[in-house]
Coordinates of C-alpha atoms in Angstrom, one line a residue:
Chain A
M1 CA 24.3 105.9 47.2
S2 CA 26.7 104.9 44.4
L3 CA 28.9 108.0 45.2
V4 CA 29.2 106.9 48.8
L5 CA 30.2 103.3 47.6
G6 CA 32.8 104.8 45.2
L7 CA 34.4 106.7 48.0
L8 CA 34.4 103.8 50.2
S9 CA 36.1 101.5 47.6
Q10 CA 38.8 104.0 47.0
T11 CA 39.9 103.8 50.7
L12 CA 40.4 100.1 50.5
S13 CA 42.5 99.2 47.5
R14 CA 44.2 96.0 46.6
L15 CA 48.0 95.6 47.0
L16 CA 50.0 92.8 45.5
R17 CA 47.1 91.0 43.8
D18 CA 45.8 90.8 40.3
S19 CA 42.8 88.7 40.7
G20 CA 41.0 89.6 37.5
L21 CA 37.8 89.9 39.5
H22 CA 35.5 92.7 38.6
R23 CA 32.8 93.9 40.8
G24 CA 29.6 93.8 38.6
C25 CA 26.2 95.4 39.5
H26 CA 23.8 93.3 41.3
A27 CA 21.3 91.8 38.8
P28 CA 17.6 92.2 39.3
P29 CA 16.1 88.9 40.8
N30 CA 15.5 86.3 38.1
P31 CA 12.9 83.9 39.2
A32 CA 13.3 81.5 36.3
M33 CA 17.0 81.3 36.7
E34 CA 16.5 80.7 40.5
Q35 CA 14.1 77.9 39.8
D36 CA 16.6 76.3 37.4
K37 CA 19.3 76.4 40.0
A38 CA 16.9 74.9 42.5
L39 CA 16.3 71.9 40.2
E40 CA 20.0 71.6 39.6
V41 CA 20.4 71.4 43.4
Y42 CA 17.6 68.9 43.7
D43 CA 19.0 66.6 41.0
I44 CA 22.2 66.3 43.1
I45 CA 20.6 65.6 46.5
R46 CA 17.8 63.4 45.6
T47 CA 20.0 60.3 44.8
I48 CA 21.8 60.6 48.2
R49 CA 21.1 57.4 50.0
D50 CA 19.7 57.3 53.6
P51 CA 22.3 56.2 56.1
E52 CA 20.1 53.5 57.6
K53 CA 17.8 52.4 54.9
P54 CA 18.4 51.1 51.3
N55 CA 16.5 54.0 49.8
T56 CA 17.3 57.4 48.5
L57 CA 16.4 60.6 50.2
E58 CA 13.9 61.3 47.6
E59 CA 12.2 57.9 47.9
L60 CA 11.9 58.4 51.6
E61 CA 10.7 62.0 51.0
V62 CA 13.4 63.3 53.2
V63 CA 13.9 65.8 50.4
T64 CA 11.4 67.1 47.8
E65 CA 11.6 69.5 44.9
S66 CA 9.9 72.2 47.1
C67 CA 12.4 71.8 49.9
V68 CA 15.1 73.7 48.0
A69 CA 15.1 77.4 47.8
V70 CA 17.5 79.4 45.6
Q71 CA 18.0 83.2 45.9
E72 CA 20.4 85.2 43.8
I73 CA 22.8 87.1 46.1
G74 CA 25.2 88.5 43.8
E75 CA 26.6 88.3 40.4
D76 CA 26.4 84.6 39.6
E77 CA 26.2 83.7 43.2
Y78 CA 23.3 82.1 44.9
L79 CA 22.1 81.3 48.3
V80 CA 20.8 77.8 48.5
I81 CA 18.4 76.8 51.5
I82 CA 17.4 73.2 51.9
R83 CA 14.9 72.1 54.5
F84 CA 14.9 68.4 54.9
T85 CA 12.6 66.0 56.9
P86 CA 14.3 63.2 58.6
T87 CA 12.5 60.0 58.8
V88 CA 13.1 59.3 62.4
P89 CA 13.4 61.8 65.2
H90 CA 16.9 60.5 66.0
C91 CA 19.5 63.2 66.5
S92 CA 22.5 61.5 65.1
L93 CA 20.8 60.5 61.9
A94 CA 19.6 63.9 61.3
T95 CA 23.0 65.4 61.6
L96 CA 24.4 62.6 59.4
I97 CA 21.8 63.4 56.6
G98 CA 22.7 67.1 57.0
L99 CA 26.3 66.2 56.6
C100 CA 25.7 64.2 53.4
L101 CA 23.7 67.0 51.9
R102 CA 26.6 69.5 52.6
I103 CA 29.4 67.3 51.4
K104 CA 27.6 66.2 48.2
L105 CA 26.7 69.7 47.2
Q106 CA 30.2 71.0 48.1
R107 CA 31.6 68.4 45.6
C108 CA 29.0 68.6 42.9
L109 CA 27.3 71.9 42.7
P110 CA 29.0 73.8 39.7
F111 CA 27.8 77.3 40.6
R112 CA 29.1 79.7 43.2
H113 CA 26.8 79.4 46.3
K114 CA 26.4 79.8 49.9
L115 CA 24.5 76.8 51.6
E116 CA 22.2 76.6 54.5
I117 CA 20.7 73.4 55.6
Y118 CA 17.9 73.0 58.1
I119 CA 15.5 70.5 59.5
S120 CA 12.1 71.4 58.4
E121 CA 10.3 73.0 61.4
G122 CA 8.5 71.0 63.9
T123 CA 10.1 67.7 62.9
H124 CA 12.5 67.5 65.8
S125 CA 12.8 68.2 69.3
T126 CA 16.5 69.4 69.2
E127 CA 16.2 71.0 65.8
E128 CA 18.0 74.3 66.9
D129 CA 20.9 72.2 68.1
I130 CA 21.1 70.1 64.9
N131 CA 20.6 73.1 62.6
K132 CA 23.5 74.9 64.4
Q133 CA 25.8 71.8 64.0
I134 CA 25.1 71.3 60.4
N135 CA 25.9 74.9 59.4
D136 CA 29.1 75.2 61.5
K137 CA 31.8 74.6 58.9
E138 CA 34.4 73.8 61.5
R139 CA 32.2 71.1 63.0
V140 CA 31.4 69.7 59.5
A141 CA 35.2 69.5 58.8
A142 CA 35.8 67.8 62.1
A143 CA 33.2 65.3 61.5
M144 CA 34.6 64.4 58.2
E145 CA 38.0 63.7 59.9
N146 CA 36.2 60.9 61.8
P147 CA 37.0 57.8 59.7
N148 CA 33.7 56.1 60.6
L149 CA 31.5 59.1 59.8
R150 CA 33.4 59.7 56.6
E151 CA 32.9 56.2 55.5
I152 CA 29.2 56.4 56.0
V153 CA 29.1 59.8 54.2
E154 CA 30.9 58.4 51.2
Q155 CA 28.6 55.5 51.0
C156 CA 25.6 57.7 51.1
V157 CA 26.9 60.2 48.5
T158 CA 28.7 58.2 46.0
E159 CA 26.7 57.6 42.8
P160 CA 26.3 54.0 41.9
D161 CA 28.0 53.0 38.6
Chain B
V1 CA 62.2 79.1 72.9
D2 CA 65.0 76.8 73.0
E3 CA 64.3 73.8 70.9
E4 CA 65.5 71.6 73.9
E5 CA 62.9 73.1 76.3
E6 CA 59.6 71.3 76.5
Y7 CA 56.2 72.8 77.2
E8 CA 54.5 71.7 80.3
C9 CA 50.8 71.9 80.7
V10 CA 50.0 74.0 83.7
S11 CA 46.3 74.2 83.6
V12 CA 43.2 72.8 81.8
L13 CA 40.2 75.0 81.8
N14 CA 36.8 73.7 80.9
S15 CA 34.4 76.5 81.6
H16 CA 33.0 76.5 78.1
T17 CA 30.3 74.0 77.4
Q18 CA 31.2 73.6 73.8
D19 CA 34.0 74.1 71.4
V20 CA 36.3 76.9 72.0
K21 CA 36.8 78.7 68.6
H22 CA 39.5 81.2 69.6
V23 CA 41.8 82.4 72.5
V24 CA 43.7 85.6 72.7
W25 CA 45.9 87.2 75.4
H26 CA 45.2 90.7 76.9
P27 CA 47.8 93.3 75.4
N28 CA 49.5 94.0 78.8
Q29 CA 47.9 91.9 81.6
E30 CA 47.8 88.2 82.3
L31 CA 44.3 87.9 81.2
L32 CA 43.0 85.6 78.6
A33 CA 39.8 85.7 76.5
S34 CA 38.1 82.8 74.7
A35 CA 35.3 82.6 72.3
S36 CA 33.0 79.6 72.0
Y37 CA 30.3 77.6 70.2
D38 CA 28.4 78.1 73.5
D39 CA 27.6 81.7 72.4
T40 CA 29.8 83.2 75.2
V41 CA 33.1 84.9 75.7
K42 CA 35.0 84.1 78.8
L43 CA 38.0 85.8 80.6
Y44 CA 40.5 83.9 82.7
R45 CA 43.2 85.1 85.0
E46 CA 45.6 83.5 87.4
E47 CA 44.6 83.1 91.0
E48 CA 46.8 81.4 93.7
D49 CA 48.7 79.3 91.2
D50 CA 45.8 78.2 89.1
W51 CA 43.8 79.8 86.3
V52 CA 40.1 80.7 86.9
C53 CA 37.3 82.0 84.8
C54 CA 36.8 85.5 86.1
A55 CA 34.0 86.6 83.7
T56 CA 31.5 85.3 81.1
L57 CA 30.2 87.7 78.5
E58 CA 26.7 86.8 77.4
G59 CA 24.7 88.3 74.7
H60 CA 25.5 86.9 71.4
E61 CA 22.8 84.7 70.0
S62 CA 25.0 82.2 68.4
T63 CA 28.6 80.9 68.2
V64 CA 31.2 83.5 69.0
W65 CA 34.0 82.9 66.5
S66 CA 36.7 85.4 67.5
V67 CA 37.6 88.1 70.1
A68 CA 40.1 91.0 69.8
W69 CA 41.4 93.3 72.5
E70 CA 41.7 97.0 72.1
K71 CA 45.2 98.4 72.5
G72 CA 44.7 99.6 76.1
G73 CA 42.8 96.5 77.1
E74 CA 39.8 98.2 78.6
R75 CA 37.6 97.1 75.7
L76 CA 37.1 93.8 73.8
A77 CA 35.4 93.2 70.4
S78 CA 33.7 89.9 69.7
C79 CA 32.2 88.6 66.5
S80 CA 29.6 85.9 65.9
D81 CA 27.6 83.6 63.8
D82 CA 24.7 85.9 64.8
K83 CA 26.1 88.3 62.3
T84 CA 26.8 90.9 64.8
L85 CA 30.0 92.6 66.3
R86 CA 29.9 93.5 69.9
V87 CA 32.2 95.7 71.9
W88 CA 32.5 95.2 75.6
R89 CA 33.9 97.5 78.2
R90 CA 35.4 96.7 81.6
H91 CA 34.0 98.4 84.6
Q92 CA 36.1 98.3 87.8
P93 CA 34.5 98.0 91.2
G94 CA 33.7 101.4 92.6
N95 CA 33.4 102.8 89.1
Q96 CA 31.7 106.2 88.6
E97 CA 29.3 104.9 85.9
G98 CA 27.3 103.1 88.6
V99 CA 27.8 99.7 87.1
S100 CA 27.6 97.1 89.9
C101 CA 30.3 94.6 90.4
S102 CA 30.5 91.4 92.5
G103 CA 33.2 91.8 95.1
A104 CA 36.5 92.8 93.7
E105 CA 35.9 91.4 90.2
P106 CA 35.4 94.0 87.3
T107 CA 32.1 93.6 85.4
W108 CA 32.0 93.6 81.6
K109 CA 29.2 95.2 79.7
C110 CA 28.3 95.2 76.1
V111 CA 28.4 98.8 75.1
C112 CA 27.8 98.5 71.4
T113 CA 26.3 96.0 69.0
L114 CA 26.8 96.5 65.3
S115 CA 24.2 94.6 63.4
G116 CA 22.8 94.8 59.8
Y117 CA 26.2 95.1 58.2
H118 CA 27.3 91.5 57.8
T119 CA 25.1 89.1 55.8
R120 CA 26.6 86.0 57.0
T121 CA 28.8 84.6 60.0
I122 CA 31.6 86.9 61.0
Y123 CA 34.7 84.6 61.5
D124 CA 37.2 87.0 62.8
V125 CA 37.7 90.5 64.1
A126 CA 40.9 92.4 64.4
W127 CA 41.3 95.7 66.4
C128 CA 44.2 97.9 65.2
H129 CA 46.4 99.0 68.0
L130 CA 47.8 101.8 65.9
T131 CA 44.6 103.5 64.6
G132 CA 41.8 101.9 66.6
A133 CA 40.0 100.6 63.5
L134 CA 38.2 97.3 63.6
A135 CA 38.4 94.9 60.7
T136 CA 36.0 92.0 60.2
A137 CA 36.3 88.7 58.2
C138 CA 32.9 87.5 57.0
G139 CA 31.3 84.4 55.4
D140 CA 29.9 86.6 52.7
D141 CA 33.3 86.9 51.3
A142 CA 33.7 90.6 52.4
I143 CA 36.1 92.5 54.6
R144 CA 34.7 95.5 56.4
V145 CA 36.5 98.3 58.4
F146 CA 34.7 100.2 61.3
E147 CA 35.9 103.3 62.9
E148 CA 34.7 104.8 66.2
S149 CA 33.0 108.2 65.9
P150 CA 35.4 110.7 67.5
S151 CA 32.7 112.4 69.7
S152 CA 31.1 109.1 70.9
D153 CA 30.3 108.6 74.5
P154 CA 32.7 106.0 76.0
L155 CA 29.7 104.2 77.6
Q156 CA 27.7 104.1 74.4
P157 CA 30.3 104.3 71.7
T158 CA 29.2 104.5 68.0
F159 CA 31.1 102.9 65.2
S160 CA 30.4 103.4 61.6
L161 CA 31.3 101.5 58.5
A162 CA 34.4 103.1 57.0
A163 CA 35.2 100.5 54.3
H164 CA 33.6 97.5 52.7
V165 CA 35.2 95.2 50.1
P166 CA 32.4 93.0 48.9
R167 CA 34.3 90.2 47.3
A168 CA 37.7 90.4 49.0
H169 CA 37.9 86.7 48.6
A170 CA 36.3 84.2 46.2
Q171 CA 35.0 82.4 49.3
D172 CA 34.5 82.9 53.0
V173 CA 37.1 85.2 54.8
N174 CA 38.4 83.4 57.8
C175 CA 40.9 85.7 59.3
V176 CA 42.1 89.3 59.2
A177 CA 45.1 90.8 60.9
W178 CA 46.5 94.3 61.2
H179 CA 50.1 94.9 60.9
P180 CA 51.5 95.8 64.3
K181 CA 53.8 98.6 63.0
E182 CA 52.5 99.9 59.8
P183 CA 49.2 101.7 60.0
G184 CA 46.6 100.6 57.6
L185 CA 48.2 97.4 56.4
L186 CA 45.8 94.5 56.7
A187 CA 46.3 90.9 55.9
S188 CA 43.4 88.5 55.1
C189 CA 42.9 84.8 54.2
G190 CA 40.0 82.7 53.2
D191 CA 38.5 79.4 52.1
D192 CA 39.7 80.2 48.6
G193 CA 43.3 79.5 49.7
D194 CA 44.5 83.0 49.1
I195 CA 46.1 85.5 51.4
A196 CA 45.6 89.1 50.5
F197 CA 47.2 92.3 51.6
W198 CA 45.2 95.5 51.8
R199 CA 46.0 99.0 52.4
Y200 CA 43.3 100.9 54.3
Q201 CA 43.2 104.7 54.6
R202 CA 40.8 106.4 56.9
P203 CA 38.2 108.3 54.7
E204 CA 38.7 112.1 54.6
G205 CA 36.4 114.4 56.2

């Protein structure tokens, strides 16, 4: 297997770049590390405020420690999966919460990661539609260009002084 | 285009039901392909002074991010959030393969689905018009190149992974493009803000 990989990498070599990157071997899964990372993620998302109510997502149980799953997918890279439970079955609020989660983690999560956000199963009638939207990076960027949405997101994710 | 000339909008097509992610012209015909969040690829041609949607390619299970035409224009490749790459082939009315067509309109069929290679959304696909190689830009930060097996059946072509660069960029790769004149020269760009140049050589043997 490694011989085949060696042949493949020889046929695609870099021009004009010295990135300093090295391709390390994939480390065996480390549950303790993954758990640590999951807590790191949770610490960031639990203080996000609900768009409607004067409470945090943790207080409203929209997110819980167990709703964050982390998997190592490469050298120092992790897949973070969050399943949140919206308080009301209202589509626009669910997508707004998804947006807040994504934006805050994008800004605050220090380690290299890929992020997937889902509504926990069975909590919403249009959950597939919502999941698709909040995981489409172009739609997320477009949403953040909307000044009203952006303002709401900023208020939800900004840490109080 | 003369700077003094203005562009005039001649047609607006709203066949897609959701965002259109990409459009690309056929290499030698007045035929346009589009890729959409509605999971389809659509084709458009001019008919009596207006543009019409003449085909809808269904099969992808999520957003289609990009499409690329093969040099001759008989085949199209599409890539999707469903992590697959699909190759579609045009069948003209009266074709020998026994593919049914409605009226005078050609039918497009998916003749190959490449799955299991990409671990995240595929944002772009590029079909080299010099060598026939297919390159993909993926959300797992990798670039992959696929080559068609020489003996493969045109109706059921097989493509194999010829090259894989796992960390081509530090973040999602958004776009790949083959140089139109220099075989094997590939450009890529990603969320990391970098543009990279690559030289690809078909594996020997």
